[in-house]
Short mmCIF file of C-alpha atoms in Angstrom, two decimals:
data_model
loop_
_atom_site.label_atom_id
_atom_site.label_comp_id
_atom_site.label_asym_id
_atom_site.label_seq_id
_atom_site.Cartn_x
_atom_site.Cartn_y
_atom_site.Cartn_z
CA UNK A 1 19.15 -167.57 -117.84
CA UNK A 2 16.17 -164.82 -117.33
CA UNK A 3 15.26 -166.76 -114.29
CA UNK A 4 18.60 -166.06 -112.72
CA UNK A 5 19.06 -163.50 -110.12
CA UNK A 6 20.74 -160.32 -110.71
CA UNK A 7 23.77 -159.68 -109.36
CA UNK A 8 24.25 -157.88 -106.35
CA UNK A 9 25.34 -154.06 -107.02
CA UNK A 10 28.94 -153.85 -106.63
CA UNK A 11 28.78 -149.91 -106.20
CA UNK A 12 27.04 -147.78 -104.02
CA UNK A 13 25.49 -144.46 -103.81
CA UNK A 14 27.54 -141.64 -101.75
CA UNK A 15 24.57 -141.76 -99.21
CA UNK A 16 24.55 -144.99 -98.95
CA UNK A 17 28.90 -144.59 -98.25
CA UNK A 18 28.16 -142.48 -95.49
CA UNK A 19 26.44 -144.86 -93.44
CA UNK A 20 27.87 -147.73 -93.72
CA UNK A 21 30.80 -148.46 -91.39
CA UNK A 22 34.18 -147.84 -92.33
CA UNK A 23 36.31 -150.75 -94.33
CA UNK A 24 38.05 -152.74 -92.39
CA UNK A 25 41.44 -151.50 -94.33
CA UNK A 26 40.83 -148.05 -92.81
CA UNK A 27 39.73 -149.24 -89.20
CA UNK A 28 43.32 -148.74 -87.07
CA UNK A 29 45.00 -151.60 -85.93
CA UNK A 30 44.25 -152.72 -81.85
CA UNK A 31 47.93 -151.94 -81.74
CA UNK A 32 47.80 -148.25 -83.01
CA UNK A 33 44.85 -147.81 -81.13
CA UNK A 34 46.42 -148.91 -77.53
CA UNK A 35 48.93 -146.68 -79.04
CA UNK A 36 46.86 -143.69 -79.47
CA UNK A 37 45.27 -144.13 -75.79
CA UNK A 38 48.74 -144.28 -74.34
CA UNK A 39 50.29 -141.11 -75.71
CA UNK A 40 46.83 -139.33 -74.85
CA UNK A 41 47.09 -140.62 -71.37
CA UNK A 42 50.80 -139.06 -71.33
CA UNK A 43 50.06 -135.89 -72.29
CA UNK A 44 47.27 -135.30 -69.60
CA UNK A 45 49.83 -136.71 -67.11
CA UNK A 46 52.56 -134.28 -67.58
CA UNK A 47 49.96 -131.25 -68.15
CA UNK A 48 48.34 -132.08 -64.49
CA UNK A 49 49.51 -129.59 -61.70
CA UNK A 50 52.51 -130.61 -59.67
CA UNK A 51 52.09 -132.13 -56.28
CA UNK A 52 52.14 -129.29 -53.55
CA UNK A 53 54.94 -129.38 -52.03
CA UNK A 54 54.49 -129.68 -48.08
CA UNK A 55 56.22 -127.33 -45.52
CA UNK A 56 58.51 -128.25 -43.07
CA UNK A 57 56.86 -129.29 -39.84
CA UNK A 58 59.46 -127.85 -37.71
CA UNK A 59 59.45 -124.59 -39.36
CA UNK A 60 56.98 -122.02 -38.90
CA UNK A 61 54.28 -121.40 -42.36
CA UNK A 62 54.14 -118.97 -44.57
CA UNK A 63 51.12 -117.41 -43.37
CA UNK A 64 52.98 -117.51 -39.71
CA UNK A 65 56.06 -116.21 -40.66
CA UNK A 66 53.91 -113.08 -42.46
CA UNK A 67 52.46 -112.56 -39.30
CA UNK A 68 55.55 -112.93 -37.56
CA UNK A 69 57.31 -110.59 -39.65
CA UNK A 70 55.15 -107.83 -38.28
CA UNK A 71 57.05 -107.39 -35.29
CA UNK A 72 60.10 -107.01 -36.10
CA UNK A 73 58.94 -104.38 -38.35
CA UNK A 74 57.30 -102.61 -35.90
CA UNK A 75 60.47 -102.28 -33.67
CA UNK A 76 62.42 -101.25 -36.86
CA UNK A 77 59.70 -98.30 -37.48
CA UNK A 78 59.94 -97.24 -34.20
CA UNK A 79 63.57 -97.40 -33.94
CA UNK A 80 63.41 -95.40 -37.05
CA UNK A 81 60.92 -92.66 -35.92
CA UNK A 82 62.69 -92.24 -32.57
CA UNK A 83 65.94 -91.57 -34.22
CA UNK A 84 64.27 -88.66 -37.75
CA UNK A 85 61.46 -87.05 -35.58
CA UNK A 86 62.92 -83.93 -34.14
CA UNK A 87 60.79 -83.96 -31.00
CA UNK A 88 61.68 -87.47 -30.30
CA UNK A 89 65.64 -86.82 -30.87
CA UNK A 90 65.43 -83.60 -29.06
CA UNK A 91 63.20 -84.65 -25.53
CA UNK A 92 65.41 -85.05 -22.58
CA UNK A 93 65.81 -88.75 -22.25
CA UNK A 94 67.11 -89.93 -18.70
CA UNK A 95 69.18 -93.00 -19.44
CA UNK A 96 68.82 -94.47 -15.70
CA UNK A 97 65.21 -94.58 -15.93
CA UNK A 98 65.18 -95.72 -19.55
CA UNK A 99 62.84 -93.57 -20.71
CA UNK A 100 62.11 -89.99 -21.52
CA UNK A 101 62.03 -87.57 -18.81
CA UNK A 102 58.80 -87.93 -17.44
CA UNK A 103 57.52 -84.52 -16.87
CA UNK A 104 54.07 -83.32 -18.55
CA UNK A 105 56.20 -80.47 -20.69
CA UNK A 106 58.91 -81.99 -21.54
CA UNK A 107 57.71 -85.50 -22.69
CA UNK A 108 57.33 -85.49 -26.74
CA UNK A 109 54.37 -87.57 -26.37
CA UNK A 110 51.24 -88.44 -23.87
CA UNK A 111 52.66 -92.43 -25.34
CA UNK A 112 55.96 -91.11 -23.62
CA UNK A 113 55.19 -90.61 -20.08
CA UNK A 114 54.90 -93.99 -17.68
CA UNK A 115 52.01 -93.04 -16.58
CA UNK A 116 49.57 -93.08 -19.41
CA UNK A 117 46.51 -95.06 -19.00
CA UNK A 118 47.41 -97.53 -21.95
CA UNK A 119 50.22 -98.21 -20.01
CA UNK A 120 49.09 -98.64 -16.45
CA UNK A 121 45.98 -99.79 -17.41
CA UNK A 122 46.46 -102.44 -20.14
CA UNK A 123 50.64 -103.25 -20.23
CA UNK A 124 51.33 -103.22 -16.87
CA UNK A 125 47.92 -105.98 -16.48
CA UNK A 126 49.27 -107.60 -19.96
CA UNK A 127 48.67 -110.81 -19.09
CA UNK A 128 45.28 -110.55 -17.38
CA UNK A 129 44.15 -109.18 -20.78
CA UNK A 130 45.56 -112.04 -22.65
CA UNK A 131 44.04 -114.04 -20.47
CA UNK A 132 40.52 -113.24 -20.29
CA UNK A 133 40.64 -112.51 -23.94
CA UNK A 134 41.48 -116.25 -24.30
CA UNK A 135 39.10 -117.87 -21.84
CA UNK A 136 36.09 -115.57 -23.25
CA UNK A 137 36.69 -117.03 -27.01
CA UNK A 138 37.28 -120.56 -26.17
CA UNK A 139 34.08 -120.87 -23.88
CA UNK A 140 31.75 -118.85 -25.90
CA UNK A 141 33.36 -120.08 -29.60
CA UNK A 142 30.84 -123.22 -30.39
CA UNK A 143 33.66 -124.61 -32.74
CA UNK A 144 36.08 -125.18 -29.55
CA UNK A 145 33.56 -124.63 -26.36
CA UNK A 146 31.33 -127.97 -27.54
CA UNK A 147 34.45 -130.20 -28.05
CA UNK A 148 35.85 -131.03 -24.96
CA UNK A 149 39.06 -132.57 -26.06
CA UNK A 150 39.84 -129.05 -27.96
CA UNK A 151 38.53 -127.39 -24.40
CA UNK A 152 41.14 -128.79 -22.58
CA UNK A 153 43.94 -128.90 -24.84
CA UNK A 154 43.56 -125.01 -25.43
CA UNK A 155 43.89 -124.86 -21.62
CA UNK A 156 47.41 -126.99 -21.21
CA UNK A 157 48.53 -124.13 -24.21
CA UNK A 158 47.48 -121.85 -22.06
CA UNK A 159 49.26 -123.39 -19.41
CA UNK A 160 52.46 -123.71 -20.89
CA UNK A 161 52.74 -120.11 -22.58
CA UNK A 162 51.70 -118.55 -18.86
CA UNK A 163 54.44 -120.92 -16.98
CA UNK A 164 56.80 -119.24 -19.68
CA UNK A 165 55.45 -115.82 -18.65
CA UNK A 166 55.97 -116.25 -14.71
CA UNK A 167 59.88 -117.38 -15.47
CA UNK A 168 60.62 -115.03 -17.25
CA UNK A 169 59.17 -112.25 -15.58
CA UNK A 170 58.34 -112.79 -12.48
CA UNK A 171 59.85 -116.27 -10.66
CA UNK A 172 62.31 -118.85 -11.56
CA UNK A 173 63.38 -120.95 -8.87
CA UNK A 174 64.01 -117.79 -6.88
CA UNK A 175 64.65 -114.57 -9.49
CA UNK A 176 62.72 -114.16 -12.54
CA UNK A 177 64.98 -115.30 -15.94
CA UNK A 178 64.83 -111.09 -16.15
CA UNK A 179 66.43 -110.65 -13.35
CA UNK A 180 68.95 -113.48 -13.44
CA UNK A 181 70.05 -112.57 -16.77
CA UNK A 182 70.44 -109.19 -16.14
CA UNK A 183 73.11 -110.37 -13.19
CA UNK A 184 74.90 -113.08 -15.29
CA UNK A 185 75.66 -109.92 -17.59
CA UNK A 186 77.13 -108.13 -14.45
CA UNK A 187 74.64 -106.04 -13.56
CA UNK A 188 73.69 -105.00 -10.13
CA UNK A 189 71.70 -102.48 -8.39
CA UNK A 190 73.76 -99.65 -7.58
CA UNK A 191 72.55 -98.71 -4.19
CA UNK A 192 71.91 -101.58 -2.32
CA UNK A 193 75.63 -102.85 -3.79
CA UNK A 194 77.08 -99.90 -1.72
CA UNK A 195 75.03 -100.96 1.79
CA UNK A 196 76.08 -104.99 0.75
CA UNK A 197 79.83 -103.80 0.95
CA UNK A 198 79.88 -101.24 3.59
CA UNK A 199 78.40 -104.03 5.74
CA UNK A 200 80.09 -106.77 4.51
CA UNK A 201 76.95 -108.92 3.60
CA UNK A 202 78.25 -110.14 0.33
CA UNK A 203 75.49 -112.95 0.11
CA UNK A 204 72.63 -110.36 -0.06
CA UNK A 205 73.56 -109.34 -3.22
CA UNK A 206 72.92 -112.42 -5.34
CA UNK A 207 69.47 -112.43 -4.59
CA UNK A 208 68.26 -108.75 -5.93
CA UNK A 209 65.58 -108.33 -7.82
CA UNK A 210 64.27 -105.46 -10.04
CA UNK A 211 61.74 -104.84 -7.97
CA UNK A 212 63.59 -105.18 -4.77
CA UNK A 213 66.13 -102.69 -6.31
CA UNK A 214 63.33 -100.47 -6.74
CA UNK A 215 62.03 -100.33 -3.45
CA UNK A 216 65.17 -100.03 -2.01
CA UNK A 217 65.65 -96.76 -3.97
CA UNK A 218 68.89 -97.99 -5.91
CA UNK A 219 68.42 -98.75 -9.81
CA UNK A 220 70.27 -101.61 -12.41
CA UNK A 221 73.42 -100.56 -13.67
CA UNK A 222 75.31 -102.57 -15.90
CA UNK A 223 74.27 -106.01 -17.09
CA UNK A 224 71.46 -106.67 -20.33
CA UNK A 225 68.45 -106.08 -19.12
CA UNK A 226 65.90 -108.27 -21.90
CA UNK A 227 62.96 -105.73 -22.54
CA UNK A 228 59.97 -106.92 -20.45
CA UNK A 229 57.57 -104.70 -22.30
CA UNK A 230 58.88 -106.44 -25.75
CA UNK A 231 58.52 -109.49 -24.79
CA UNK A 232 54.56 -109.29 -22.74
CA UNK A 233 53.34 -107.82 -26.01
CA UNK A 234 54.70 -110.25 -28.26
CA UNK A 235 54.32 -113.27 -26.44
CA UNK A 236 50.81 -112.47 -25.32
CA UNK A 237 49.52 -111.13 -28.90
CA UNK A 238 50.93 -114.07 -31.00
CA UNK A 239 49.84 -116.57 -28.15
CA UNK A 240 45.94 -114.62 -29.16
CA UNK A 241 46.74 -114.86 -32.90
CA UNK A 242 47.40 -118.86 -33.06
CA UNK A 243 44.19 -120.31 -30.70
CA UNK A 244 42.02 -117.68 -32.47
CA UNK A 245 43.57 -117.78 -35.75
CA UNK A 246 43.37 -121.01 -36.82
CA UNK A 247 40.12 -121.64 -35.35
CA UNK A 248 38.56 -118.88 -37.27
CA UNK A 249 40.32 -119.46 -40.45
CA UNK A 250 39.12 -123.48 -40.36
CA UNK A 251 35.53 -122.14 -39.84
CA UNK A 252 35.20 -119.65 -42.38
CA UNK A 253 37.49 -121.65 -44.53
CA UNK A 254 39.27 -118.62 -45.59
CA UNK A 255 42.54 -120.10 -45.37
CA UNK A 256 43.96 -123.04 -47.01
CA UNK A 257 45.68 -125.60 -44.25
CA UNK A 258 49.45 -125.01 -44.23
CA UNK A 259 51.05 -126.90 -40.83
CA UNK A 260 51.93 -130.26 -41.36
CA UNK A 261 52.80 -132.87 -38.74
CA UNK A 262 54.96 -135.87 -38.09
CA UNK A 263 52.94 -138.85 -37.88
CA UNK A 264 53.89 -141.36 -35.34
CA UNK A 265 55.24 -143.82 -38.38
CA UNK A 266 57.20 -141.08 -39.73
CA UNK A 267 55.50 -139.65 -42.57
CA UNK A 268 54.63 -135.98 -42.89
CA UNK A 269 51.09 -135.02 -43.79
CA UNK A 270 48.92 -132.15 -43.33
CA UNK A 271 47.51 -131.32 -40.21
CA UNK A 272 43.97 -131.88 -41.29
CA UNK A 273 44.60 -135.79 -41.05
CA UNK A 274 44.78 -135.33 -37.39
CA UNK A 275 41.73 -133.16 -36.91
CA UNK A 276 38.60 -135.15 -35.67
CA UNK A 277 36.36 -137.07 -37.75
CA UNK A 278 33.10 -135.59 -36.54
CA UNK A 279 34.44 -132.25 -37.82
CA UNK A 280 35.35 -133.52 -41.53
CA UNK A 281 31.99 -134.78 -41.57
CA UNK A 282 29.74 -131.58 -40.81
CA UNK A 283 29.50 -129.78 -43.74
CA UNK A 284 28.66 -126.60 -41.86
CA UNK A 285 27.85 -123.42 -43.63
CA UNK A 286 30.73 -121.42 -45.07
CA UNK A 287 30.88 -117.83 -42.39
CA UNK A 288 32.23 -114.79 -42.87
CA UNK A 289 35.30 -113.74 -41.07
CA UNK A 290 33.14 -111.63 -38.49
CA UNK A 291 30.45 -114.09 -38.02
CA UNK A 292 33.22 -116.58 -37.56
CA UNK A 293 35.18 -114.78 -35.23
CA UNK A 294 32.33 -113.98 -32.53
CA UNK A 295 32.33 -111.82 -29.81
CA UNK A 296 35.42 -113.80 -28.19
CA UNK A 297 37.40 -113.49 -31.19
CA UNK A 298 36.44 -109.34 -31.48
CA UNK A 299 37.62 -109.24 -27.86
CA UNK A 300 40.94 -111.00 -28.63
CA UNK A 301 41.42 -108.94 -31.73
CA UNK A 302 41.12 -105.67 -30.17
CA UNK A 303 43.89 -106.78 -27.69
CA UNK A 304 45.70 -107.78 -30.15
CA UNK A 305 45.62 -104.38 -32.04
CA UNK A 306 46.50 -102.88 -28.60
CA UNK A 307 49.31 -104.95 -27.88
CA UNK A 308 50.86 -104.01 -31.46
CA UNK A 309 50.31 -99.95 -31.10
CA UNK A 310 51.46 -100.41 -27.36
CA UNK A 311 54.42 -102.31 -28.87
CA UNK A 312 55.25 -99.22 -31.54
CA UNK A 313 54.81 -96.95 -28.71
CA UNK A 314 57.52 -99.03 -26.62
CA UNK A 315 59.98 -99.15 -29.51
CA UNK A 316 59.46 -94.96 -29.76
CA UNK A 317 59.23 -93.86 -26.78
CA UNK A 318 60.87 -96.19 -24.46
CA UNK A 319 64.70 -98.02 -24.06
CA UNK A 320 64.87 -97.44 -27.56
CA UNK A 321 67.60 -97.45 -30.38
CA UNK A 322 67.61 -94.15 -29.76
CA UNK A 323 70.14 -94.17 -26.91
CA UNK A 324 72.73 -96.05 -29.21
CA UNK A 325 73.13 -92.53 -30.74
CA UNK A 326 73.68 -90.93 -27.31
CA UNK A 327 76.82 -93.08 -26.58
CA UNK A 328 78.82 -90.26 -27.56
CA UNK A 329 77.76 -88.64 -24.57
CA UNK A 330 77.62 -91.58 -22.47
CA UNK A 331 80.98 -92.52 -22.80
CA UNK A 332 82.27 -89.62 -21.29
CA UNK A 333 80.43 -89.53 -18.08
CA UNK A 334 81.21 -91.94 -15.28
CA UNK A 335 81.42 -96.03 -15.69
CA UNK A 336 77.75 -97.10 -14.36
CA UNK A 337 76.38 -94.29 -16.82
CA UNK A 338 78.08 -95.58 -19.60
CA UNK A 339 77.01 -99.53 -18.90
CA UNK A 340 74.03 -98.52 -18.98
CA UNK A 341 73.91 -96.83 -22.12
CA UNK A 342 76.09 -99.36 -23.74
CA UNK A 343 73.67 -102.68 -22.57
CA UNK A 344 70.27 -101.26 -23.55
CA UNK A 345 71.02 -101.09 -26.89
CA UNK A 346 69.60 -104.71 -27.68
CA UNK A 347 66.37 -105.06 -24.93
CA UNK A 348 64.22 -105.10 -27.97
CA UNK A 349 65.80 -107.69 -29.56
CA UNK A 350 66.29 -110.09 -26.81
CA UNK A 351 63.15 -109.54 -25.83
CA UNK A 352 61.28 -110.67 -28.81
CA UNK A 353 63.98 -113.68 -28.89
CA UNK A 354 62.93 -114.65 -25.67
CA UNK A 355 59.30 -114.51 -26.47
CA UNK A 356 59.36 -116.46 -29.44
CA UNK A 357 61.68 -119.25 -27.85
CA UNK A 358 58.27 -119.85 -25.84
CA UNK A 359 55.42 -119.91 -28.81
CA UNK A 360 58.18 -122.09 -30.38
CA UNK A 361 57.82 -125.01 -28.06
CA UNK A 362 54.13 -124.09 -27.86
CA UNK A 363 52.95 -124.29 -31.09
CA UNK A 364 55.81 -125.60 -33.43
CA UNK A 365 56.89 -128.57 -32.04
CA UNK A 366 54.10 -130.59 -31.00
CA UNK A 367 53.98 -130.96 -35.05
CA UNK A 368 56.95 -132.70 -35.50
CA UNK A 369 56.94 -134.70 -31.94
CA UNK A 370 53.83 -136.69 -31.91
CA UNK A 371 53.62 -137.33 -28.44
CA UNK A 372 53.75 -133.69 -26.94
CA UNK A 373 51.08 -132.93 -29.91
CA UNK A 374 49.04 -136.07 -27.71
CA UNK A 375 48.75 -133.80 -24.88
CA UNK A 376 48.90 -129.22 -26.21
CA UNK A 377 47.47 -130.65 -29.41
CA UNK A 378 47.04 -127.90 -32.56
CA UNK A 379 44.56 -124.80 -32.33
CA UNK A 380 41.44 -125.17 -34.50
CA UNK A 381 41.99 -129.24 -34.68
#
């Protein structure tokens, strides 16, 4: 028996424990293994974020509605203003004219009188600043002025929000909207309504006009006349704030994407699914918001800015709240005195209504109708 071999070792050292592989009796099962991989899969699951939830496409976004927000707040300040400053409260105000008597001494403010430059210079040639404003950023901005598709849907925009302009304020199939709501109400202008009837023209009348009124030397008594001021500096500054907006937030990427859109099958996605492929695949350099902006955007902004203080200075200083307080006085003078008072009450209000009904159709829903969004497309896409 010396010859035999010895038998293997049945022990083994500790090292030698620690690197050998693990018994097969302590080794999991395949079945508590899957098990293990399942229930760790389940747990990162229900830890990930939640799904964003998408906004409406036929309401405005958050980011919009901030913006938005700022008028009303601005007509509320100045309403407010008008009515605790004593100078304000205490200025003659001349309730025909709808403003503050317009003498240098007795105004409470240079913002006060008609006649400031801000006022003949930039409100009453709104529009003409909106509009060069636009046409300098879109043909100098390389993000829009290289793409021609963008080019000329920023023009149709353009198109539409001026069309809305000229109703309103100055034709609509004969009288501006202005004008023709102001009659609807039962307004009329006072002086020429006396020659009508003492000549027994009664046809003349229905085609007045503010300005005809004017010349004529009579003045609107009566119906709701929808603040023209109110609604030029709204429409004009928020028209500004969308095409340059967007465009500026998308190239400095300052601003994640909030507008979504109806597709035609249906579904709602975000906006960027309809932007164009060439874009997606630049990979331009992250700008800052100045550098982004340009010297088109800086012009917009600054008439942007103006429109807002010239907007404050309307709510202050012009048809303002402020008269609702005077009805006390009103209502015991004669009956065109006390329309008067009694119907400019709410300019301000209808006249921001009237302005947003316009960016409404402009630039809310082409989102959720894909075929107007074919032809006024979205502003930085």
């Amino acid at each position: 028996m010396a010859d035999d071999q010895p038998p293997s070792r049945r022990y083994k050292s500790p090292s030698d424990l620690s690197r050998s592989p693990p018994s097969s009796s302590s080794s999991p099962s395949p079945t508590t293994r899957h098990a293990r991989i399942t229930a760790t899969s389940t747990t990162h699951s229900s830890s990930s974020q939640p799904q964003r939830r998408r906004n409406p496409p036929y309401l405005p976004t958050p980011a919009e509605l901030a913006l938005l927000a700022i008028y009303p707040s601005l007509l509320t300040f100045g309403a407010l203003f008008s009515l605790l400053s004593p100078e304000t409260r205490n200025a003659p105000y001349d309730h025909a004219r709808q403003a503050h008597v317009q003498d240098y001494a007795l105004a409470p403010s240079y913002f006060a009188r008609k006649d400031n430059l801000f006022n003949v210079v930039f409100v009453k040639r709104g529009w003409a600043w909106v509009t060069a404003a636009f046409w300098v950023f879109v043909l100098t901005h390389p993000t829009v002025k290289h793409n021609g598709r963008r080019l000329a849907r920023a023009a149709v925009r353009w198109g539409v929000v001026t069309v809305w302009w000229v109703f309103v304020t100055q034709w609509f199939f004969g009288p501006a909207i202005i004008d023709r709501g102001f009659r609807w109400s039962g307004g009329k202008c006072e002086v020429v309504e006396e020659q009508v009837f003492g000549q027994g023209e009664g046809g003349v009348r229905e085609v007045v006009t503010a300005a005809a009124c004017r010349a004529s030397g009579g003045s609107w008594r009566g119906g709701h006349d929808i603040s023209g001021h109110v609604f030029l500096l709204v429409l004009g500054s928020f028209f500004l704030v969308q095409e340059v907006g967007w465009v500026v937030a998308r190239r400095a990427r300052r601003l994640r994407e909030e507008r979504c859109v109806v597709m035609p099958d249906g579904a709602v996605k975000g906006a960027g699914v309809v932007a164009d492929r060439g874009e997606r695949q630049e990979g331009e350099a992250v700008l800052t918001v100045m550098d982004a902006l340009g010297l088109g955007g800086r012009l917009a902004a600054a008439v942007v800015g103006l429109c807002g203080w010239m907007l404050l200075m309307t709510a202050i200083y012009f048809h303002t709240w402020f008269e609702k307080v005077s009805q006390t006085r009103c209502l015991k003078k004669v009956s065109p005195v006390r329309e008067t008072c009694a119907n400019v009450t709410t300019r301000q209000l209808t006249g921001l209504l009237v302005a947003l009904a316009g960016l409404y159709v402009t630039y809310i829903l082409p989102r959720w109708i894909p075929a107007m969004r074919e032809i006024v497309g979205l502003p930085g896409i």
